[in-house]
mmCIF file of C-alpha atoms in Angstrom:
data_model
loop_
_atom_site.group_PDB
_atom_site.id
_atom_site.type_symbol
_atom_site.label_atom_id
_atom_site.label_comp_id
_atom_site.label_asym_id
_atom_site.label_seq_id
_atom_site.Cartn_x
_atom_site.Cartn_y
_atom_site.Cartn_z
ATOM 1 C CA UNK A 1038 -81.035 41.460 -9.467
ATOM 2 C CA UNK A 1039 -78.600 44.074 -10.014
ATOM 3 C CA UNK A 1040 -80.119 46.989 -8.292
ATOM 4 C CA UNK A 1041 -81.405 45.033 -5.612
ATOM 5 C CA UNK A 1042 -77.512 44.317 -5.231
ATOM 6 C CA UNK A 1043 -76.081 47.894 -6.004
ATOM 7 C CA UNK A 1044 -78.668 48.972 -2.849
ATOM 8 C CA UNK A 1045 -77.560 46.982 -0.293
ATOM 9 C CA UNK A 1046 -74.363 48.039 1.056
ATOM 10 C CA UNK A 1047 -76.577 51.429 1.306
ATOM 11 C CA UNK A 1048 -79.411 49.974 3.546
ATOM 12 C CA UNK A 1049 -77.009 48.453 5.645
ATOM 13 C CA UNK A 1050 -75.032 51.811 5.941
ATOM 14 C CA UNK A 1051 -78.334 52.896 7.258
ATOM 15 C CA UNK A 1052 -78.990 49.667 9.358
ATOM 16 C CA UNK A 1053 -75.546 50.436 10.953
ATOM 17 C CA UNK A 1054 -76.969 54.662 11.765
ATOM 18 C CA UNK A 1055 -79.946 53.422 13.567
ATOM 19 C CA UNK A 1056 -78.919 50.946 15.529
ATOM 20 C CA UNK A 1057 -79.904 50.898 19.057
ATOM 21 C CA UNK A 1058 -82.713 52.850 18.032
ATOM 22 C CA UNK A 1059 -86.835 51.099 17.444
ATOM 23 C CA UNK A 1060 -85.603 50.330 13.610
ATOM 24 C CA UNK A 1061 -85.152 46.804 11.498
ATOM 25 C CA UNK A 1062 -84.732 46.328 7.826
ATOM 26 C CA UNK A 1063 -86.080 43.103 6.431
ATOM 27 C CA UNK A 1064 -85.185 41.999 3.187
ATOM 28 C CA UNK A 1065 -86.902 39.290 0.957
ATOM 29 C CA UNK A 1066 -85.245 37.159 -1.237
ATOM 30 C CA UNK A 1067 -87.038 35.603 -4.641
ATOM 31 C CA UNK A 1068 -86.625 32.584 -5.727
ATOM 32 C CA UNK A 1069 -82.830 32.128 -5.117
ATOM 33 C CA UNK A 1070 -81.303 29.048 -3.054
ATOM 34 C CA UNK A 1071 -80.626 29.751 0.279
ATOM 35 C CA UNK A 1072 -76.551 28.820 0.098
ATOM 36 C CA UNK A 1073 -76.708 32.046 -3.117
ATOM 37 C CA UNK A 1074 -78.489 34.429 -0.778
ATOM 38 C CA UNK A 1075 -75.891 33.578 1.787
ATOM 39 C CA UNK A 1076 -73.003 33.824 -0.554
ATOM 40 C CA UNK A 1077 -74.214 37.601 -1.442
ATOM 41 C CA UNK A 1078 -74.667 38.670 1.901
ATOM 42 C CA UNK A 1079 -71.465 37.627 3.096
ATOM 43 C CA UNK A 1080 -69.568 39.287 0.233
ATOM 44 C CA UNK A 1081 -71.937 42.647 0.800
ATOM 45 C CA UNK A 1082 -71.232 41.840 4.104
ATOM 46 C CA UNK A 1083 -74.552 42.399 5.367
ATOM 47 C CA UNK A 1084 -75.874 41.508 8.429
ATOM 48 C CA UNK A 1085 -79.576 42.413 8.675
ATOM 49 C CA UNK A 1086 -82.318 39.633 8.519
ATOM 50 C CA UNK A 1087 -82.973 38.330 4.602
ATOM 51 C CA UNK A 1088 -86.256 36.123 4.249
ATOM 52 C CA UNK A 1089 -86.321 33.562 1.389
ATOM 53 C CA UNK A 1090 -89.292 33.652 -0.871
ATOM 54 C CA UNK A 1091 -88.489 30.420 -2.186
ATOM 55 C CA UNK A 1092 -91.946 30.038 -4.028
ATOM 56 C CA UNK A 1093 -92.706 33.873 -5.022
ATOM 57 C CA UNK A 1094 -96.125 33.625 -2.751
ATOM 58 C CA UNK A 1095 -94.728 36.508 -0.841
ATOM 59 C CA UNK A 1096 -94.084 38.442 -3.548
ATOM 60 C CA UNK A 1097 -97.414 37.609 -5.821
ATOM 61 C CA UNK A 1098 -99.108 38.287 -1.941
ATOM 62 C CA UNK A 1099 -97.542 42.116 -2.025
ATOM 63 C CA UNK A 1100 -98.328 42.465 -5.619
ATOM 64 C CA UNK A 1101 -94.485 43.435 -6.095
ATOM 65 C CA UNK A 1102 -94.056 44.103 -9.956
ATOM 66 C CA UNK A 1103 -90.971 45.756 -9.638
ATOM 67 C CA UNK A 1104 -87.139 44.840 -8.661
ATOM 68 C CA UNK A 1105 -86.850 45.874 -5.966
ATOM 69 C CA UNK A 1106 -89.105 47.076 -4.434
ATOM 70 C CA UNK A 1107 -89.421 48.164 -0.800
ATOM 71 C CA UNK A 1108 -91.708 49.669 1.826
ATOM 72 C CA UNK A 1109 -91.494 51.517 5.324
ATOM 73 C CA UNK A 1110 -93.964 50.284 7.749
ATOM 74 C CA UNK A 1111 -94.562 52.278 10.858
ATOM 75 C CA UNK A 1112 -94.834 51.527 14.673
ATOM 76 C CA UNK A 1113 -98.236 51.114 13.602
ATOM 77 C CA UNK A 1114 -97.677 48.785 11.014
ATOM 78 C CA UNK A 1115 -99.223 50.906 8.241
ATOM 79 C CA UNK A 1116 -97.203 51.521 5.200
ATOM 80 C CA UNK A 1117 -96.012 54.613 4.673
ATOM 81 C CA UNK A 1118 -93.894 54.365 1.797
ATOM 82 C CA UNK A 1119 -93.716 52.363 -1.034
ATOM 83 C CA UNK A 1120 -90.155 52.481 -3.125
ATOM 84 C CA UNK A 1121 -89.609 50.972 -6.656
ATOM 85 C CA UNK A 1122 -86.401 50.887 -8.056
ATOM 86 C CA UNK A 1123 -82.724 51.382 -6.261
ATOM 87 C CA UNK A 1124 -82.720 53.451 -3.957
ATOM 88 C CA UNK A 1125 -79.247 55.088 -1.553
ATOM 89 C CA UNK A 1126 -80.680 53.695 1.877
ATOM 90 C CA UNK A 1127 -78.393 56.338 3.655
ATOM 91 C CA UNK A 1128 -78.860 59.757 2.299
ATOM 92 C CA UNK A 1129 -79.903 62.274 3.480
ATOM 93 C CA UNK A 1130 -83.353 62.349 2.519
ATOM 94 C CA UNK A 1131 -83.953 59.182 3.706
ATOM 95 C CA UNK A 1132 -82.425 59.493 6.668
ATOM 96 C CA UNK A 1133 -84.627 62.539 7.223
ATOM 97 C CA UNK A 1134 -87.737 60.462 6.532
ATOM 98 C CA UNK A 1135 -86.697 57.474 9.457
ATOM 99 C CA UNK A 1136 -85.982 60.111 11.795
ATOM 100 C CA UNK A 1137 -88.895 62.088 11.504
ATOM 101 C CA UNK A 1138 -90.740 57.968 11.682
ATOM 102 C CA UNK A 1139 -89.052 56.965 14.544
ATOM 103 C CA UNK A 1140 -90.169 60.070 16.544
ATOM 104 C CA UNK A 1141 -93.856 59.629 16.351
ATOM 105 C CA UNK A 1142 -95.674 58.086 19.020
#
């Protein structure tokens, strides 16, 4: 989708700020063929792990309503955020929240 698109150059910005550091983005792909997710990622040029959802199970699993839509997990694996809509992976507010996350026990 568009905005899932217009996002990603952003969350690999971010990707790219916290490497080296206890932090991975995962994205999930609906529904597209594997040789259009690859054709995307190569022209955002991004370079952090993208999970096909060939079926939608993933997404009916999550209840995910909304394009796109993304959550931070914690160390702890609980969710601590749920995002819907585009968001700028690498401002300042965000980067607030991951470093404030990545410096609890």
């Amino acid at each position: 989708c568009p905005p899932c698109l217009a996002e990603m150059p952003s969350m690999q910005r971010l990707a790219n700020a916290l490497k080296g550091r206890p932090f991975t983005i995962l994205a999930v792909n609906l529904e597209e063929s594997k040789s259009t997710v690859w054709k995307f990622r190569k022209l955002l040029n991004i370079d952090f792990a993208t999970l096909l959802d060939s079926t939608g199970d993933v997404t009916r699993a999550w209840g995910v309503e909304v394009f796109p839509t993304s959550y931070v997990i914690d160390k702890q694996g609980n969710i601590r955020y749920a995002l819907f809509g585009s968001v700028e992976w690498d401002s300042q507010e965000m980067l607030l929240i991951f470093s404030t996350l990545l410096q609890e026990p």
